[in-house]
mmCIF file of C-alpha atoms in Angstrom:
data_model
loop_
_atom_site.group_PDB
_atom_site.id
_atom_site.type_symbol
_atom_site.label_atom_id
_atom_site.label_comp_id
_atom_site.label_asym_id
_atom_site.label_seq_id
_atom_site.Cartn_x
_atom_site.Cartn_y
_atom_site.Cartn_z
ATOM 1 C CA UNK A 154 73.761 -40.089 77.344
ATOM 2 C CA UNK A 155 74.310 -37.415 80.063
ATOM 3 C CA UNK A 156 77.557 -36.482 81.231
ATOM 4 C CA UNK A 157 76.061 -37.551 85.008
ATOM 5 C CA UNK A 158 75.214 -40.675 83.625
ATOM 6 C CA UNK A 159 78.107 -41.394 82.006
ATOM 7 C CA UNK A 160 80.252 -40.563 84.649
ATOM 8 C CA UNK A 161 78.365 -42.467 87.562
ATOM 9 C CA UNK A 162 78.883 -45.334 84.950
ATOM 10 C CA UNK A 163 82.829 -45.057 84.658
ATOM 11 C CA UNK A 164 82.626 -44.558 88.385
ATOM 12 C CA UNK A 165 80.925 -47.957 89.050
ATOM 13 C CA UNK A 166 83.208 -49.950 86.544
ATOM 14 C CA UNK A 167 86.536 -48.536 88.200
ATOM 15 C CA UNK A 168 85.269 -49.934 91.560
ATOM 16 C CA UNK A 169 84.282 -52.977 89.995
ATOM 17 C CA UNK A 170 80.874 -52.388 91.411
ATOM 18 C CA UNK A 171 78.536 -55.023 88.988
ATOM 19 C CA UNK A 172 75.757 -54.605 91.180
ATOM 20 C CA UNK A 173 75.139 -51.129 90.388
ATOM 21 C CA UNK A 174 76.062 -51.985 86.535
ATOM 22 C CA UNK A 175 74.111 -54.428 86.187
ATOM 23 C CA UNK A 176 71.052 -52.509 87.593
ATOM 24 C CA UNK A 177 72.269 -49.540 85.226
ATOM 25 C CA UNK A 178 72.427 -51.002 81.858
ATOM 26 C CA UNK A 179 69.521 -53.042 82.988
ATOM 27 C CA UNK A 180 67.478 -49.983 83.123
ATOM 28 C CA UNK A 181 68.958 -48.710 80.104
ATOM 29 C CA UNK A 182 69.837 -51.653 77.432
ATOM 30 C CA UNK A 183 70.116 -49.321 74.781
ATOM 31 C CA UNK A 184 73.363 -47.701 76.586
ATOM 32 C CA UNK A 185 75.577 -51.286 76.999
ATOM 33 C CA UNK A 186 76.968 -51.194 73.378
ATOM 34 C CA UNK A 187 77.523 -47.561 73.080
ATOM 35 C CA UNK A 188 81.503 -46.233 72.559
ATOM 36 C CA UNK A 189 81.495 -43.146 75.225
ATOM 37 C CA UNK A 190 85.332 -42.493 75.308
ATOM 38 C CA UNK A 191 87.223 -41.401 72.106
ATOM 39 C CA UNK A 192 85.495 -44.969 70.613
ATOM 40 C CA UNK A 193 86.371 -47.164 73.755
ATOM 41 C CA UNK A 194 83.332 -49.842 74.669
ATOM 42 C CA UNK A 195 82.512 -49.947 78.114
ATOM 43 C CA UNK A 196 84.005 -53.809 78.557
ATOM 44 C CA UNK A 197 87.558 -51.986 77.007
ATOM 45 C CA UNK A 198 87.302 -49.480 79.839
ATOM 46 C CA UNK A 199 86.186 -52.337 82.287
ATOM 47 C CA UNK A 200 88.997 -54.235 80.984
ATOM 48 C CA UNK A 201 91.807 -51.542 81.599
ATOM 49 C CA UNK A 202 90.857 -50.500 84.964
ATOM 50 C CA UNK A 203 91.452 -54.280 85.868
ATOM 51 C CA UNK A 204 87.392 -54.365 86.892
ATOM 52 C CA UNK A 205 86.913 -58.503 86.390
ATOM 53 C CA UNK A 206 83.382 -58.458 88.252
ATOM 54 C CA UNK A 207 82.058 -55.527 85.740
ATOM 55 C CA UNK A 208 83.533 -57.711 82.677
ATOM 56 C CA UNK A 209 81.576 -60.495 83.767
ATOM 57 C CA UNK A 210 78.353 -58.915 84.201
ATOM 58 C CA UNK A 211 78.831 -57.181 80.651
ATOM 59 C CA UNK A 212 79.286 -60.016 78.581
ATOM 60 C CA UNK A 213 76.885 -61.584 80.628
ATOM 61 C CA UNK A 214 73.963 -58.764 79.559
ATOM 62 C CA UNK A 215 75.377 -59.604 76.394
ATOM 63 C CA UNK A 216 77.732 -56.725 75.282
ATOM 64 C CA UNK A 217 78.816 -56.791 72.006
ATOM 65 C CA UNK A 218 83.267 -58.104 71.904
ATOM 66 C CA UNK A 219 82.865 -56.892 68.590
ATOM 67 C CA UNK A 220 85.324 -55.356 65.469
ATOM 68 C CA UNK A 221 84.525 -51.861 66.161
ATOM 69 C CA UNK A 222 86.152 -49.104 65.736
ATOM 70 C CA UNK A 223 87.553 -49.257 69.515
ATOM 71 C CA UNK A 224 90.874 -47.801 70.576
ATOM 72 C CA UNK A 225 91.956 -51.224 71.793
ATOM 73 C CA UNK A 226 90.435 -54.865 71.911
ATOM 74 C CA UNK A 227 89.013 -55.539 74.812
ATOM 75 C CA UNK A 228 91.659 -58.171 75.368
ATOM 76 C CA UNK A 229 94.198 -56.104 74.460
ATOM 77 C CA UNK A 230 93.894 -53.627 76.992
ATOM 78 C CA UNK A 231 93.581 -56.017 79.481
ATOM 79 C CA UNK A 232 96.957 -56.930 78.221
ATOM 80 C CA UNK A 233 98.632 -53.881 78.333
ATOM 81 C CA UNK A 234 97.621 -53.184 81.743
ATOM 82 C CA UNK A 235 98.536 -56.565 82.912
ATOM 83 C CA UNK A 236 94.966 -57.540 84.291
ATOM 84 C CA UNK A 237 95.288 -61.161 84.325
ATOM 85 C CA UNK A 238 91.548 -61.901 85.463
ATOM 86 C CA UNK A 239 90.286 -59.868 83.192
ATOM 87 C CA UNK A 240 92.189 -61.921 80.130
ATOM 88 C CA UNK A 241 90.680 -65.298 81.512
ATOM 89 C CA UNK A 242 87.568 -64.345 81.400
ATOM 90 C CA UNK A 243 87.856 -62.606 77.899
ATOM 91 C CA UNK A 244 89.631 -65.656 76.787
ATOM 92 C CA UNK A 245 86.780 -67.653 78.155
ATOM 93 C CA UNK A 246 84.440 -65.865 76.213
ATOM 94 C CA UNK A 247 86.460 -66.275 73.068
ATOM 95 C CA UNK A 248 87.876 -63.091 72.661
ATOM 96 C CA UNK A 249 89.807 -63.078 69.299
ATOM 97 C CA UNK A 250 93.361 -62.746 69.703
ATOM 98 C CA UNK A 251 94.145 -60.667 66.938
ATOM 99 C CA UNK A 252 92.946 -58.208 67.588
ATOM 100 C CA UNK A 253 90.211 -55.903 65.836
ATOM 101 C CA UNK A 254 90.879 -54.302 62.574
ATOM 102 C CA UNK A 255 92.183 -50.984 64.038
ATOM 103 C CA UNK A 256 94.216 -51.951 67.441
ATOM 104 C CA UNK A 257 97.387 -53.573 67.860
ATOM 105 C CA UNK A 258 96.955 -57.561 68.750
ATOM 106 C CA UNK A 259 96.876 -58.593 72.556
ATOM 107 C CA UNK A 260 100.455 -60.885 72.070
ATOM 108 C CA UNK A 261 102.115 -57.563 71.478
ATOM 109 C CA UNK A 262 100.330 -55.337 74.327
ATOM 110 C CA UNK A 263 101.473 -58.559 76.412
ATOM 111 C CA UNK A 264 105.345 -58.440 75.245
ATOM 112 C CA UNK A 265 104.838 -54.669 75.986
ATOM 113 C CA UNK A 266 104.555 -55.484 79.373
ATOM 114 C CA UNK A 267 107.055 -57.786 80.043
ATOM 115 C CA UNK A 268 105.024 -60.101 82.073
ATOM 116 C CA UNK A 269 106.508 -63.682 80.564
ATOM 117 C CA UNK A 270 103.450 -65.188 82.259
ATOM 118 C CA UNK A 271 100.752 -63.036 80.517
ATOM 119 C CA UNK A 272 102.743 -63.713 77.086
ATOM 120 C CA UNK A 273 102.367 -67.271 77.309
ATOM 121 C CA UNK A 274 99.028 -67.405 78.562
ATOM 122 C CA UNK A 275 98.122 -66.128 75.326
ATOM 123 C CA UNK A 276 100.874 -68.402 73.235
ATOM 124 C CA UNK A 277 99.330 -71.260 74.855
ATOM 125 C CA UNK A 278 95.950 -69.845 73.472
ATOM 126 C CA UNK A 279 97.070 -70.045 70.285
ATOM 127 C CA UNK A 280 97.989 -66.406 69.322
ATOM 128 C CA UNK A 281 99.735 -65.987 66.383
ATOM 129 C CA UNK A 282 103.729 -65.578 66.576
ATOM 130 C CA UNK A 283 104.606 -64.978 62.768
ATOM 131 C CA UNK A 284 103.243 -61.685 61.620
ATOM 132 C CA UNK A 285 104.994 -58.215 60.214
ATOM 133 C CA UNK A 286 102.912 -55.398 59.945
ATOM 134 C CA UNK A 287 104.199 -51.948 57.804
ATOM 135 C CA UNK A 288 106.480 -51.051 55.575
ATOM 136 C CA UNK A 289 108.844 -51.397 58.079
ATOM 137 C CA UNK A 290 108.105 -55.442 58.808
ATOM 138 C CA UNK A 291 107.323 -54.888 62.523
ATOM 139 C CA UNK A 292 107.273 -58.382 64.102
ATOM 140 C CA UNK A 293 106.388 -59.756 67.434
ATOM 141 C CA UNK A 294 109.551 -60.855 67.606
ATOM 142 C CA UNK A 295 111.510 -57.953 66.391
ATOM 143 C CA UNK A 296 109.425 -55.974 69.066
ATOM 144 C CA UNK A 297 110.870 -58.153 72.124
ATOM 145 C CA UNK A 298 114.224 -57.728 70.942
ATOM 146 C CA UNK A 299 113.916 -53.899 70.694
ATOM 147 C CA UNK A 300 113.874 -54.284 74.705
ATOM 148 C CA UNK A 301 117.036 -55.756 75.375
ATOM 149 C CA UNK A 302 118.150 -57.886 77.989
ATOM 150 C CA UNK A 303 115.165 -57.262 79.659
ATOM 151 C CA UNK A 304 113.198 -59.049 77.195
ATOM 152 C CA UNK A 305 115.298 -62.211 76.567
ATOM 153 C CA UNK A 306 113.045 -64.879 77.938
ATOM 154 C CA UNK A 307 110.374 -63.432 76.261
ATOM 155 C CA UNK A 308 112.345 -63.908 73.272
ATOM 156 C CA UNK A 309 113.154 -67.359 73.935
ATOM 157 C CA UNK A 310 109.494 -67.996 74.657
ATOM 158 C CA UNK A 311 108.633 -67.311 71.453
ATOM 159 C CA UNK A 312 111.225 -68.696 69.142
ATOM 160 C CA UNK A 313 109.952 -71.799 71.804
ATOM 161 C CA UNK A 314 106.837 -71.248 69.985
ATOM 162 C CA UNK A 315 107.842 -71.138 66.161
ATOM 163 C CA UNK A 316 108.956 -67.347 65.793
ATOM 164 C CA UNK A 317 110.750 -66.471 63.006
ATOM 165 C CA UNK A 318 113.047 -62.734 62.807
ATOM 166 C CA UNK A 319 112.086 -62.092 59.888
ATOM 167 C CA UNK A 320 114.962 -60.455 57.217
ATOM 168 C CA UNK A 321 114.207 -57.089 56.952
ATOM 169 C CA UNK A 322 115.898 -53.312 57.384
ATOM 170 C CA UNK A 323 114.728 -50.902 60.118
ATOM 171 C CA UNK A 324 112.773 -53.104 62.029
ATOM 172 C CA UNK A 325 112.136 -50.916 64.989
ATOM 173 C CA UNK A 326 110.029 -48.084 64.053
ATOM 174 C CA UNK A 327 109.595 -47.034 67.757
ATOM 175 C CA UNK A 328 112.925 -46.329 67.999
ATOM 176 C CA UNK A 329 114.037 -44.290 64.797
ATOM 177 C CA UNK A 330 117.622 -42.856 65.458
ATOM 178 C CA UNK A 331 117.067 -40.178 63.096
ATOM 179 C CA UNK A 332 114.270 -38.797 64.173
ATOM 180 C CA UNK A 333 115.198 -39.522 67.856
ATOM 181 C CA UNK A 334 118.350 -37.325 67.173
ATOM 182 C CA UNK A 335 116.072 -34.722 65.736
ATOM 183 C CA UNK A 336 113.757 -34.788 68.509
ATOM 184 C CA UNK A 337 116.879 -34.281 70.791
ATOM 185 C CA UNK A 338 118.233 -31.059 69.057
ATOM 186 C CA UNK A 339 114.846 -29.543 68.424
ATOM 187 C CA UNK A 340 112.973 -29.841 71.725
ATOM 188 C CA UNK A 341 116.294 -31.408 74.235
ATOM 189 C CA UNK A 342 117.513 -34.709 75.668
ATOM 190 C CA UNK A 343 114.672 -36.852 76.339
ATOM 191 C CA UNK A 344 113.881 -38.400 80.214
ATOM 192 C CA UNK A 345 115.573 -41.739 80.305
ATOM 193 C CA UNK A 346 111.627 -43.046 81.628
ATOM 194 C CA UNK A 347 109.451 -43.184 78.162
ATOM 195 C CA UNK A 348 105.845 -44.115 78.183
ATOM 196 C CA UNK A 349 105.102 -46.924 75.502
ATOM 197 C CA UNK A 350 102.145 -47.752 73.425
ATOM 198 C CA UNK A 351 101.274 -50.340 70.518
ATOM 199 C CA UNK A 352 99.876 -48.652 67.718
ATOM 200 C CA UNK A 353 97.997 -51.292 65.642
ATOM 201 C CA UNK A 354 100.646 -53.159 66.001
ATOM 202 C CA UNK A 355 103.603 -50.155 65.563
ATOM 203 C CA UNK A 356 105.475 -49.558 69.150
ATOM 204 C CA UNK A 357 105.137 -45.980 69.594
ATOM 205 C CA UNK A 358 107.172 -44.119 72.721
ATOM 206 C CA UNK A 359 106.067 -40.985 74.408
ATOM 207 C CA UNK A 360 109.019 -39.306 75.633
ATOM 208 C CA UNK A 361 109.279 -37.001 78.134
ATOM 209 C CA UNK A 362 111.593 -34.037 77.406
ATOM 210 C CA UNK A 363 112.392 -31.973 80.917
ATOM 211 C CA UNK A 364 114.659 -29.416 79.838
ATOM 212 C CA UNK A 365 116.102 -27.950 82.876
ATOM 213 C CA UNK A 366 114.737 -28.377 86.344
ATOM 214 C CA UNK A 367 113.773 -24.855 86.682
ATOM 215 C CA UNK A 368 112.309 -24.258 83.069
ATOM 216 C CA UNK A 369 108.569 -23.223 83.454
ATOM 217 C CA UNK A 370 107.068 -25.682 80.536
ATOM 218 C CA UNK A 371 108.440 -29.398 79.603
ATOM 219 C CA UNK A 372 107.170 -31.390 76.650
ATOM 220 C CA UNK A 373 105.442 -34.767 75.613
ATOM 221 C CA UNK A 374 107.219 -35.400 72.172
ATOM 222 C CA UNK A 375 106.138 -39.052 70.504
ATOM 223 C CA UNK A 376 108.486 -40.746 68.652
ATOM 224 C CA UNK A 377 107.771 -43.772 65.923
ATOM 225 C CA UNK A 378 104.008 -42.526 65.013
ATOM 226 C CA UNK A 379 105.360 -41.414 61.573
ATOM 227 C CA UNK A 380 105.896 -44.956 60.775
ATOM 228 C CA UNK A 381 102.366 -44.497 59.550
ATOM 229 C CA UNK A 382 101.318 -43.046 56.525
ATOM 230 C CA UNK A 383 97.772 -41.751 56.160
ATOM 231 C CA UNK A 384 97.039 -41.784 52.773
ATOM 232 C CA UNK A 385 97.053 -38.223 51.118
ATOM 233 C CA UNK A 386 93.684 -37.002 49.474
ATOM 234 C CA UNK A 387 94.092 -36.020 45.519
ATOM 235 C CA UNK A 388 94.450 -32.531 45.825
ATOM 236 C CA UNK A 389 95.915 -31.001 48.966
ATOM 237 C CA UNK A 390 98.324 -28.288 49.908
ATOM 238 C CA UNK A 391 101.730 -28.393 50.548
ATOM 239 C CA UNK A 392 101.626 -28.089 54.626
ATOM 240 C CA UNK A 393 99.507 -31.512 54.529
ATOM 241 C CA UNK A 394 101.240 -34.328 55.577
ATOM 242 C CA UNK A 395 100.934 -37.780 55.447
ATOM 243 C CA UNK A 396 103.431 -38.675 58.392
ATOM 244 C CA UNK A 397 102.940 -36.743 61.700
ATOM 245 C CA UNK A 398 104.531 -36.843 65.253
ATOM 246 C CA UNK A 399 102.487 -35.127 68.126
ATOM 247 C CA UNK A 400 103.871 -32.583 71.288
ATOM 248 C CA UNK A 401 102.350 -31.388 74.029
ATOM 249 C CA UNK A 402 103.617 -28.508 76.221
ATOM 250 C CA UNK A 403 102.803 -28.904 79.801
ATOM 251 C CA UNK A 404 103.741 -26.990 83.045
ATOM 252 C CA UNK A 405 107.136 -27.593 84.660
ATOM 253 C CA UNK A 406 105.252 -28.275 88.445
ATOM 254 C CA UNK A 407 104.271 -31.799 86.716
ATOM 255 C CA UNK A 408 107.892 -32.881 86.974
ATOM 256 C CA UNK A 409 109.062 -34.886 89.713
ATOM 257 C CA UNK A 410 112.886 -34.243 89.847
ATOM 258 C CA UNK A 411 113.188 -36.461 92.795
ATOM 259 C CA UNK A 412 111.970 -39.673 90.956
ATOM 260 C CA UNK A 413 114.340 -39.815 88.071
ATOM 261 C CA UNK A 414 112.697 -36.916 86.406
ATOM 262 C CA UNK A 415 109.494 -38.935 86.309
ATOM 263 C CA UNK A 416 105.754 -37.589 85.184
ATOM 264 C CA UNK A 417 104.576 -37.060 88.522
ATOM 265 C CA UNK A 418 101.002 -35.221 86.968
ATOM 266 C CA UNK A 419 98.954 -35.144 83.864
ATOM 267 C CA UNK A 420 98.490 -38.703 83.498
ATOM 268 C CA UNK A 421 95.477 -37.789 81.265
ATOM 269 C CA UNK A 422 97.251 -36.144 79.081
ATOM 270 C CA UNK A 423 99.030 -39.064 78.639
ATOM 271 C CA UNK A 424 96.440 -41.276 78.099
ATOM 272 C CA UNK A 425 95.261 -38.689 75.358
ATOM 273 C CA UNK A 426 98.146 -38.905 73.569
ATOM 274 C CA UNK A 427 97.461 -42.473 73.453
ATOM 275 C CA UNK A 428 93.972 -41.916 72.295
ATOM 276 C CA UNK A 429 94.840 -39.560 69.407
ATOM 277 C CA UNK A 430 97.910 -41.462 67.973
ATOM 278 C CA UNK A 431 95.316 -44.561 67.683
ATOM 279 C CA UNK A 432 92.650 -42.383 66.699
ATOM 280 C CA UNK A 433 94.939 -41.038 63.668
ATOM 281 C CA UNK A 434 96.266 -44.749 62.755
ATOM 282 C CA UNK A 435 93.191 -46.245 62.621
ATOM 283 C CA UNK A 436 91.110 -43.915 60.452
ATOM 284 C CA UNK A 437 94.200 -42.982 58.507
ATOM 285 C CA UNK A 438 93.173 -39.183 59.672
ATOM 286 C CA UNK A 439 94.949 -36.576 57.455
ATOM 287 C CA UNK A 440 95.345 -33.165 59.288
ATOM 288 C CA UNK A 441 95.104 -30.141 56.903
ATOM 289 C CA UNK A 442 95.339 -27.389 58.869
ATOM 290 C CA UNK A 443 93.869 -28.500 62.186
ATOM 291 C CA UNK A 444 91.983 -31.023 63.891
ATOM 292 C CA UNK A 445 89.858 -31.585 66.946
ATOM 293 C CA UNK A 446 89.073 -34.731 68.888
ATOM 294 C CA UNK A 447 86.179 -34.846 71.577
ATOM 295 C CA UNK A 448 86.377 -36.639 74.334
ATOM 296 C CA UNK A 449 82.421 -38.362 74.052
ATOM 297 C CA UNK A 450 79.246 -36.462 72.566
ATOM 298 C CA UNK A 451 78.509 -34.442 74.483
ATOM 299 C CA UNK A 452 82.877 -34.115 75.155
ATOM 300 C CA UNK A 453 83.502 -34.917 79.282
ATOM 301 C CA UNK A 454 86.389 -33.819 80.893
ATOM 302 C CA UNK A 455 89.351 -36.233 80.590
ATOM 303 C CA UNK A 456 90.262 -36.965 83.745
ATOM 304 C CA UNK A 457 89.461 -36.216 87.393
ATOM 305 C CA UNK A 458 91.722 -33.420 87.617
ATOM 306 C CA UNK A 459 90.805 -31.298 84.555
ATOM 307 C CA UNK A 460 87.566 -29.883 83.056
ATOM 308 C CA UNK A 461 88.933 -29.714 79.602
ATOM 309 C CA UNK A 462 86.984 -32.454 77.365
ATOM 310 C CA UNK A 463 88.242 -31.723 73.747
ATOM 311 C CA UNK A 464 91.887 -31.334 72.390
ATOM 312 C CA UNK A 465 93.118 -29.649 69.097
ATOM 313 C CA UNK A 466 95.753 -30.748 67.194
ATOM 314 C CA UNK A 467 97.534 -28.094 64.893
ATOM 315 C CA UNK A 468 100.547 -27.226 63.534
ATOM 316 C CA UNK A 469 101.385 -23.394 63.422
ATOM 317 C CA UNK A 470 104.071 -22.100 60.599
ATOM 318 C CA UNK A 471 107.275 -22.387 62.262
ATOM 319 C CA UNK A 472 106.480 -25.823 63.835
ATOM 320 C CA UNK A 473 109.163 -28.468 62.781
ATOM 321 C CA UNK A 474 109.540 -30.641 59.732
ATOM 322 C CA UNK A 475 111.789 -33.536 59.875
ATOM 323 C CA UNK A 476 112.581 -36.598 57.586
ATOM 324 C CA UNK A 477 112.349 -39.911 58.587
ATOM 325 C CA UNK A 478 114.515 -42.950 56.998
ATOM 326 C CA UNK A 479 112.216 -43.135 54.024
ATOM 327 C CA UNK A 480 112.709 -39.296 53.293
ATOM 328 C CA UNK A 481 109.180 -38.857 53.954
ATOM 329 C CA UNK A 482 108.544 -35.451 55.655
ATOM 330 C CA UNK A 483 107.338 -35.822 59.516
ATOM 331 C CA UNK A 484 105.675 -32.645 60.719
ATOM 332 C CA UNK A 485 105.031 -32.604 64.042
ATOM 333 C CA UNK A 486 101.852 -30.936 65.076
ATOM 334 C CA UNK A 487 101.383 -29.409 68.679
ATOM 335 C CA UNK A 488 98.345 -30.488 71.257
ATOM 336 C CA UNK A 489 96.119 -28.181 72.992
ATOM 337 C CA UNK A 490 93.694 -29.015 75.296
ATOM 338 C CA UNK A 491 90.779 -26.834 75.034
ATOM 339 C CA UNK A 492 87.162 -26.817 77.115
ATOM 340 C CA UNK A 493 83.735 -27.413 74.926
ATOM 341 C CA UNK A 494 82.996 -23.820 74.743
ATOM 342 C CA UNK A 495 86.639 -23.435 72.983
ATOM 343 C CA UNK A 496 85.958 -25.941 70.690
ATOM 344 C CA UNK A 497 82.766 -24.702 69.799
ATOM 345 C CA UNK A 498 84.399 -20.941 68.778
ATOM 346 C CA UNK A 499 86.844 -22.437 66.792
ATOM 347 C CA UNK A 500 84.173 -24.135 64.553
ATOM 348 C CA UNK A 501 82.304 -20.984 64.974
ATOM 349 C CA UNK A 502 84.692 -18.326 64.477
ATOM 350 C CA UNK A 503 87.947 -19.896 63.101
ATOM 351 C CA UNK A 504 91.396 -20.685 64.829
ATOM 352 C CA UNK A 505 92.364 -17.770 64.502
ATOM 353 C CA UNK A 506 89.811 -16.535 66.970
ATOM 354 C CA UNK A 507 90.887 -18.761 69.321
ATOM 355 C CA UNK A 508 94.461 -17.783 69.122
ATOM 356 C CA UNK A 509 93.359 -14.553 69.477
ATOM 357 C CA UNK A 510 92.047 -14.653 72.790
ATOM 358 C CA UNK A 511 94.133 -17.015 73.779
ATOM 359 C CA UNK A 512 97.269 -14.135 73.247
ATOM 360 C CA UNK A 513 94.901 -11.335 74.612
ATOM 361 C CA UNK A 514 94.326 -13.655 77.440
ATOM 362 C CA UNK A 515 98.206 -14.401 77.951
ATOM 363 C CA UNK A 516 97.499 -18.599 78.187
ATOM 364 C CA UNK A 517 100.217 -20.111 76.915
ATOM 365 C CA UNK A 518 99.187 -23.030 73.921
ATOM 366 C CA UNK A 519 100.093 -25.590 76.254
ATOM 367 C CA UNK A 520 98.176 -28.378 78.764
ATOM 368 C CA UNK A 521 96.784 -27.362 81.796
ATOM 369 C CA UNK A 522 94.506 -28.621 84.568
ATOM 370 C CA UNK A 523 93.013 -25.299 84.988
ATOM 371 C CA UNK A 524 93.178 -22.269 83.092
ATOM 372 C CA UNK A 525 90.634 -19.435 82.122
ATOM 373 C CA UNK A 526 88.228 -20.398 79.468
ATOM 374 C CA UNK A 527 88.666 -18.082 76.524
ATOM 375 C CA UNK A 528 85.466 -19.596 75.084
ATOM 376 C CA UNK A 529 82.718 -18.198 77.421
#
């Protein structure tokens, strides 16, 4: 599929435009059950931009709501960005609300949200309330007490519905104090505003670490990924790691002071984050050395304001090693957004040819909407 394609697609499902869908996928059947973004299907995006119209004319040219190896259920993301149409009509459909194999189950997007409503919509649909997930026994209702006060109905709701807490140490992975103390000395005080994400079925935060107002980089620093383990291969060297935390450098400009230190840019980046840490819990991805996700084949830039379409995920010598409560070592491992041309010299030449011309180029190794591509 061609990047104009797929874009004119995305286009016409975030203006809920079925007309133009319909006469799309239509033309081209063989398209409707492709995964274009980092593994998403079409109804998942359709579904998180809160598009009802488009969901309805998929499943009605019969797109597949199947157990794929999508970043999200379709009904889950229409939990987690509280698109209330969009779960009727899903539910309609039978959408299965567990979940798929490799993203976390809609209840827990919902309690995410704190939308009471949304949470027992799906209660009353018969989601499951009595689950634990990990080493750590993450639980649905563990999870809605990690919020506080905030939360407490929620709570309520579901000990309404036959919740049990279940007896069980550490129960919010999401929130490590060690490694949130680590994260603290190593890279600074995180924002009090964190972004959140379920990770099948682990609550992962992104923090947001400003440093001071006039310092020319921040970071993106997630915390409660290493409550994963990807299993280890046989035979691997020492700097492979089984448990892994992700940071992204971006510039200072993207910081809105004014709004409670707020991420006023770079909301793909975000999202990427997002991508990746499902990307690496789903597929149990081991990192040795480095790694590079595309963004679609061919890769399309990630979001409106950036051309970049592939990011690399490495961790250089002197990056950080922590221990988490299990005495596991977390390393964390930096992001990089890179263009296609990039990507294609690292396979080509080696990293190190990249970070080559990336120094002789003075770019620093962090995200940025524009920058001069060392790959051309």
């Amino acid at each position: 599929m061609s990047d104009q394609l797929s874009r004119r697609i995305y286009d016409s499902i975030t203006q809920d435009d079925e007309v133009l869908i319909e006469r799309l996928f239509t033309e081209k059947p063989s398209l409707l059950n492709e995964l274009p973004l980092l593994g998403q299907s079409w109804l998942c995006i359709a579904a998180a931009k809160n598009s009802p119209r488009v969901v309805q004319t998929l499943l009605g040219l019969g797109i597949e709501m199947r157990d794929d190896p999508a970043l999200v259920s379709p009904l889950g993301e229409a939990c987690r960005k509280q698109a209330s149409d969009c779960v009727e009509i899903l539910l309609s459909h039978n959408a299965t609300l567990s979940g798929n194999t490799t993203s976390g189950r809609p209840l827990v997007e919902a309690i995410a949200t704190g939308n009471i409503g949304l949470v027992k919509r799906l209660l009353e649909a018969g989601a499951e309330v009595n689950f634990t997930r990990g080493e750590l026994k993450f639980s649905p209702i563990t999870f809605g007490e990690s919020f506080g006060h905030s939360h407490k109905p929620i709570v309520e709701l579901l000990l309404a519905h036959g919740a049990v807490d279940p007896e069980a140490e550490n129960t919010s992975p999401g929130d490590d104090s060690s490694l949130l103390g680590f994260v603290t000395n190593t890279y600074g005080k995180p924002a009090t505003n964190a972004f959140q994400e379920i990770v099948s079925d682990l609550p992962v935060s992104i923090l947001v670490i400003p440093g001071e107002s006039n310092a020319y980089t921040k970071r993106l620093v997630t915390n409660g990924l290493s409550s994963h383990a990807s299993p280890l291969p046989n035979s691997v060297e020492d700097d492979v790691f089984s448990r892994v935390e992700l940071v992204s450098e971006f510039p200072g400009t993207w910081i809105d002071h004014h709004s409670g230190e707020r991420l006023a840019s770079g909301e793909w980046l975000v999202d990427w984050i997002r991508g990746i840490a499902h990307q690496i819990v789903s597929h149990d991805i081991v990192i040795e050395g480095f790694a590079i996700f595309s963004n679609g084949d061919p890769p399309a830039p990630r979001g409106e304001s950036t051309e970049l379409s592939c990011i690399l995920v490495v961790r250089f010598p002197d990056d950080p090693v922590a221990f988490a409560s299990t005495d596991t070592p977390v390393a964390y491992y930096q992001m990089i957004p890179i263009s296609r041309e990039e990507r294609d010299l690292i396979y080509r030449d080696g990293i190190n040819a990249f970070i080559e011309r990336m120094m002789d180029a003075d770019i620093p190794p962090m995200a940025a909407s524009e920058r001069q591509n060392v790959g051309v």
